[in-house]
Amino acid sequence: EDGRLGRQSVLAAQVKRMLADERAEALVDDFAFQWLGLAKLDTIVPDRGQFPQASGLLDPRDLMKEELRLFVDSVLRSDRSVSELLTADYTFLNERLAMHYGIETVKGARFRRVALTDEARYGLLGKRAILSLTAYPNRTSPVLRGAWILERLVGAPPPSPPPDVPDLAENRRGQPPKTLRERLEQHRENPTCF
């Protein structure tokens, strides 16, 4: 009523106080998880034949969500630049999840901040939760990942594909298997697919 929030120093102090409050965790649990579409992660069941270490009793999805929650919370509530969501060279891991990343220096069940050396793991796009929800249960998908980036990060969902574009051809028995990149290149040779 007396206009004190109009003063920059008062406003900054109040924002800092509110972010320090435990109720600010809703920024991650409600806002960020909804923005990132993390609910989809619960609907994806990894193919047991291809990923036995990521299914059944070994299913790491709850661990991946905790990593993402702690990471996003560390950026949003620590007065960090929002660009760190894409560039941060750290994450939060416990021993079990660290093993999925091939990191052997983390021991125990407690999550802690871990510096990353592999640039492919930096920021949101390197987090297992995001990589999993932008893939199929049996393989990665650059198309799903690109559509997710356009929709969730850029705010510009891609248009629907033309109706006459066929699905990506799967590897055939008896023929040398092609990598996903090779199959996508073959797919793009068709002008309607390109």
CSV table of C-alpha atoms in Angstrom, one decimal:
chain,number,residue,atom,x,y,z
A,1,GLU,CA,0.0,0.0,0.0
A,2,ASP,CA,2.8,2.4,0.7
A,3,GLY,CA,4.6,1.6,-2.5
A,4,ARG,CA,7.8,0.2,-1.0
A,5,LEU,CA,7.9,-2.7,-3.5
A,6,GLY,CA,8.4,-0.1,-6.2
A,7,ARG,CA,11.9,0.4,-4.8
A,8,GLN,CA,14.4,-1.9,-6.4
A,9,SER,CA,16.2,-2.9,-3.2
A,10,VAL,CA,13.0,-3.8,-1.4
A,11,LEU,CA,11.7,-5.8,-4.4
A,12,ALA,CA,15.0,-7.7,-4.7
A,13,ALA,CA,15.0,-8.5,-1.0
A,14,GLN,CA,11.4,-9.8,-1.1
A,15,VAL,CA,12.1,-12.0,-4.2
A,16,LYS,CA,15.2,-13.4,-2.5
A,17,ARG,CA,13.1,-14.1,0.7
A,18,MET,CA,10.4,-15.8,-1.3
A,19,LEU,CA,12.8,-18.0,-3.3
A,20,ALA,CA,14.5,-19.2,-0.1
A,21,ASP,CA,11.1,-20.3,1.3
A,22,GLU,CA,10.4,-24.1,0.9
A,23,ARG,CA,7.2,-23.3,-0.8
A,24,ALA,CA,9.2,-22.0,-3.8
A,25,GLU,CA,9.9,-25.7,-4.6
A,26,ALA,CA,6.6,-25.4,-6.5
A,27,LEU,CA,8.6,-23.6,-9.2
A,28,VAL,CA,10.1,-27.0,-10.1
A,29,ASP,CA,7.5,-29.5,-9.0
A,30,ASP,CA,4.6,-27.7,-10.6
A,31,PHE,CA,5.8,-25.1,-13.1
A,32,ALA,CA,9.0,-26.6,-14.5
A,33,PHE,CA,7.9,-30.2,-14.7
A,34,GLN,CA,4.7,-29.2,-16.5
A,35,TRP,CA,6.6,-26.9,-18.8
A,36,LEU,CA,9.1,-29.7,-19.7
A,37,GLY,CA,6.3,-32.3,-20.1
A,38,LEU,CA,7.9,-34.6,-17.6
A,39,ALA,CA,4.6,-36.5,-17.0
A,40,LYS,CA,5.3,-38.3,-20.3
A,41,LEU,CA,8.3,-40.0,-18.7
A,42,ASP,CA,5.9,-42.2,-16.7
A,43,THR,CA,4.2,-43.5,-19.8
A,44,ILE,CA,7.4,-44.6,-21.5
A,45,VAL,CA,8.4,-48.2,-20.7
A,46,PRO,CA,11.9,-49.0,-21.9
A,47,ASP,CA,12.3,-52.1,-24.0
A,48,ARG,CA,13.4,-54.8,-21.6
A,49,GLY,CA,15.3,-56.7,-24.3
A,50,GLN,CA,17.4,-53.7,-25.3
A,51,PHE,CA,17.7,-51.9,-22.0
A,52,PRO,CA,17.5,-54.5,-19.2
A,53,GLN,CA,19.4,-52.1,-16.9
A,54,ALA,CA,16.6,-49.5,-17.3
A,55,SER,CA,13.5,-51.6,-16.8
A,56,GLY,CA,11.7,-53.6,-14.1
A,57,LEU,CA,13.2,-53.3,-10.6
A,58,LEU,CA,16.2,-51.4,-12.1
A,59,ASP,CA,13.9,-48.7,-13.7
A,60,PRO,CA,15.7,-45.4,-13.0
A,61,ARG,CA,12.9,-43.0,-13.9
A,62,ASP,CA,12.4,-41.8,-10.3
A,63,LEU,CA,16.1,-41.2,-10.0
A,64,MET,CA,16.1,-39.3,-13.3
A,65,LYS,CA,13.2,-37.1,-12.1
A,66,GLU,CA,15.1,-36.3,-8.9
A,67,GLU,CA,18.2,-35.4,-10.9
A,68,LEU,CA,16.1,-33.0,-13.0
A,69,ARG,CA,14.3,-31.6,-10.0
A,70,LEU,CA,17.5,-30.8,-8.2
A,71,PHE,CA,19.1,-29.4,-11.3
A,72,VAL,CA,16.3,-27.1,-12.3
A,73,ASP,CA,15.8,-26.0,-8.7
A,74,SER,CA,19.5,-25.1,-8.5
A,75,VAL,CA,19.2,-22.8,-11.5
A,76,LEU,CA,15.8,-21.2,-10.7
A,77,ARG,CA,16.4,-20.6,-7.0
A,78,SER,CA,20.0,-19.7,-7.0
A,79,ASP,CA,19.8,-16.4,-8.9
A,80,ARG,CA,21.5,-18.1,-11.9
A,81,SER,CA,21.0,-17.1,-15.5
A,82,VAL,CA,18.2,-19.0,-17.2
A,83,SER,CA,20.6,-19.8,-20.0
A,84,GLU,CA,22.3,-22.2,-17.5
A,85,LEU,CA,19.3,-24.5,-18.0
A,86,LEU,CA,21.0,-25.3,-21.4
A,87,THR,CA,24.7,-24.8,-20.6
A,88,ALA,CA,25.3,-25.8,-16.9
A,89,ASP,CA,28.3,-28.2,-16.6
A,90,TYR,CA,27.0,-29.9,-13.5
A,91,THR,CA,24.2,-32.2,-12.4
A,92,PHE,CA,22.9,-34.0,-9.3
A,93,LEU,CA,23.6,-37.7,-9.0
A,94,ASN,CA,23.6,-40.6,-6.6
A,95,GLU,CA,25.6,-43.7,-7.2
A,96,ARG,CA,23.0,-45.7,-9.0
A,97,LEU,CA,22.2,-42.9,-11.5
A,98,ALA,CA,25.9,-42.0,-11.9
A,99,MET,CA,26.5,-45.5,-13.1
A,100,HIS,CA,24.0,-44.9,-15.9
A,101,TYR,CA,26.2,-42.0,-17.0
A,102,GLY,CA,29.4,-44.0,-16.6
A,103,ILE,CA,30.6,-41.9,-13.7
A,104,GLU,CA,32.3,-44.1,-11.1
A,105,THR,CA,33.3,-41.5,-8.5
A,106,VAL,CA,29.8,-41.0,-6.9
A,107,LYS,CA,29.1,-43.4,-4.0
A,108,GLY,CA,26.0,-43.9,-1.9
A,109,ALA,CA,22.3,-43.2,-2.3
A,110,ARG,CA,22.4,-39.5,-1.4
A,111,PHE,CA,22.2,-37.1,-4.4
A,112,ARG,CA,24.9,-34.5,-4.6
A,113,ARG,CA,26.1,-31.9,-7.1
A,114,VAL,CA,28.6,-33.4,-9.6
A,115,ALA,CA,30.8,-31.6,-12.1
A,116,LEU,CA,30.4,-33.0,-15.6
A,117,THR,CA,33.3,-33.4,-18.1
A,118,ASP,CA,31.2,-34.6,-21.1
A,119,GLU,CA,29.7,-31.6,-22.8
A,120,ALA,CA,27.0,-33.8,-24.3
A,121,ARG,CA,25.6,-34.1,-20.7
A,122,TYR,CA,25.5,-30.3,-20.0
A,123,GLY,CA,22.2,-28.6,-19.3
A,124,LEU,CA,18.7,-29.9,-19.8
A,125,LEU,CA,19.4,-31.6,-23.1
A,126,GLY,CA,22.0,-33.9,-21.4
A,127,LYS,CA,19.7,-35.0,-18.6
A,128,ARG,CA,18.5,-38.6,-18.8
A,129,ALA,CA,14.9,-37.7,-18.0
A,130,ILE,CA,14.8,-35.4,-21.1
A,131,LEU,CA,16.6,-37.8,-23.3
A,132,SER,CA,14.2,-40.6,-22.3
A,133,LEU,CA,11.0,-38.6,-22.8
A,134,THR,CA,12.2,-37.5,-26.2
A,135,ALA,CA,12.8,-41.1,-27.4
A,136,TYR,CA,11.0,-44.2,-28.2
A,137,PRO,CA,11.1,-47.2,-25.8
A,138,ASN,CA,13.5,-49.0,-28.1
A,139,ARG,CA,15.6,-46.3,-29.7
A,140,THR,CA,16.5,-42.6,-29.7
A,141,SER,CA,14.6,-40.2,-31.9
A,142,PRO,CA,16.1,-37.0,-33.3
A,143,VAL,CA,12.7,-36.1,-34.7
A,144,LEU,CA,10.9,-36.4,-31.3
A,145,ARG,CA,13.8,-34.5,-29.6
A,146,GLY,CA,13.7,-31.7,-32.2
A,147,ALA,CA,10.0,-31.4,-31.9
A,148,TRP,CA,10.3,-31.2,-28.1
A,149,ILE,CA,13.0,-28.5,-28.3
A,150,LEU,CA,10.8,-26.5,-30.7
A,151,GLU,CA,7.7,-26.9,-28.6
A,152,ARG,CA,9.1,-26.7,-25.0
A,153,LEU,CA,12.2,-24.5,-25.3
A,154,VAL,CA,11.6,-22.3,-28.4
A,155,GLY,CA,7.8,-22.1,-28.0
A,156,ALA,CA,7.2,-22.8,-31.7
A,157,PRO,CA,5.7,-26.3,-32.2
A,158,PRO,CA,6.6,-27.9,-35.5
A,159,PRO,CA,3.8,-28.2,-38.1
A,160,SER,CA,2.3,-31.7,-38.7
A,161,PRO,CA,4.1,-33.7,-41.3
A,162,PRO,CA,2.5,-34.0,-44.7
A,163,PRO,CA,0.1,-37.0,-44.9
A,164,ASP,CA,2.1,-38.8,-47.6
A,165,VAL,CA,5.3,-39.0,-45.6
A,166,PRO,CA,6.1,-42.7,-44.8
A,167,ASP,CA,7.5,-43.9,-41.4
A,168,LEU,CA,11.2,-44.3,-41.1
A,169,ALA,CA,12.2,-47.7,-42.5
A,170,GLU,CA,13.4,-50.2,-39.8
A,171,ASN,CA,16.4,-52.4,-40.3
A,172,ARG,CA,15.6,-55.6,-42.2
A,173,ARG,CA,16.6,-59.1,-41.2
A,174,GLY,CA,19.4,-60.5,-43.3
A,175,GLN,CA,20.7,-57.0,-44.3
A,176,PRO,CA,23.5,-55.1,-42.6
A,177,PRO,CA,21.9,-52.9,-40.0
A,178,LYS,CA,22.0,-49.2,-40.7
A,179,THR,CA,22.5,-46.6,-38.0
A,180,LEU,CA,19.7,-44.2,-37.2
A,181,ARG,CA,21.6,-41.4,-38.9
A,182,GLU,CA,22.0,-43.5,-42.1
A,183,ARG,CA,18.3,-44.4,-42.0
A,184,LEU,CA,17.4,-40.7,-41.6
A,185,GLU,CA,19.6,-39.7,-44.5
A,186,GLN,CA,17.9,-42.4,-46.6
A,187,HIS,CA,14.5,-41.0,-45.5
A,188,ARG,CA,15.5,-37.5,-46.5
A,189,GLU,CA,16.4,-38.5,-50.0
A,190,ASN,CA,12.6,-38.6,-50.7
A,191,PRO,CA,11.6,-35.0,-51.5
A,192,THR,CA,8.3,-35.3,-49.5
A,193,CYS,CA,10.2,-36.5,-46.4
A,194,PHE,CA,13.0,-33.9,-46.6
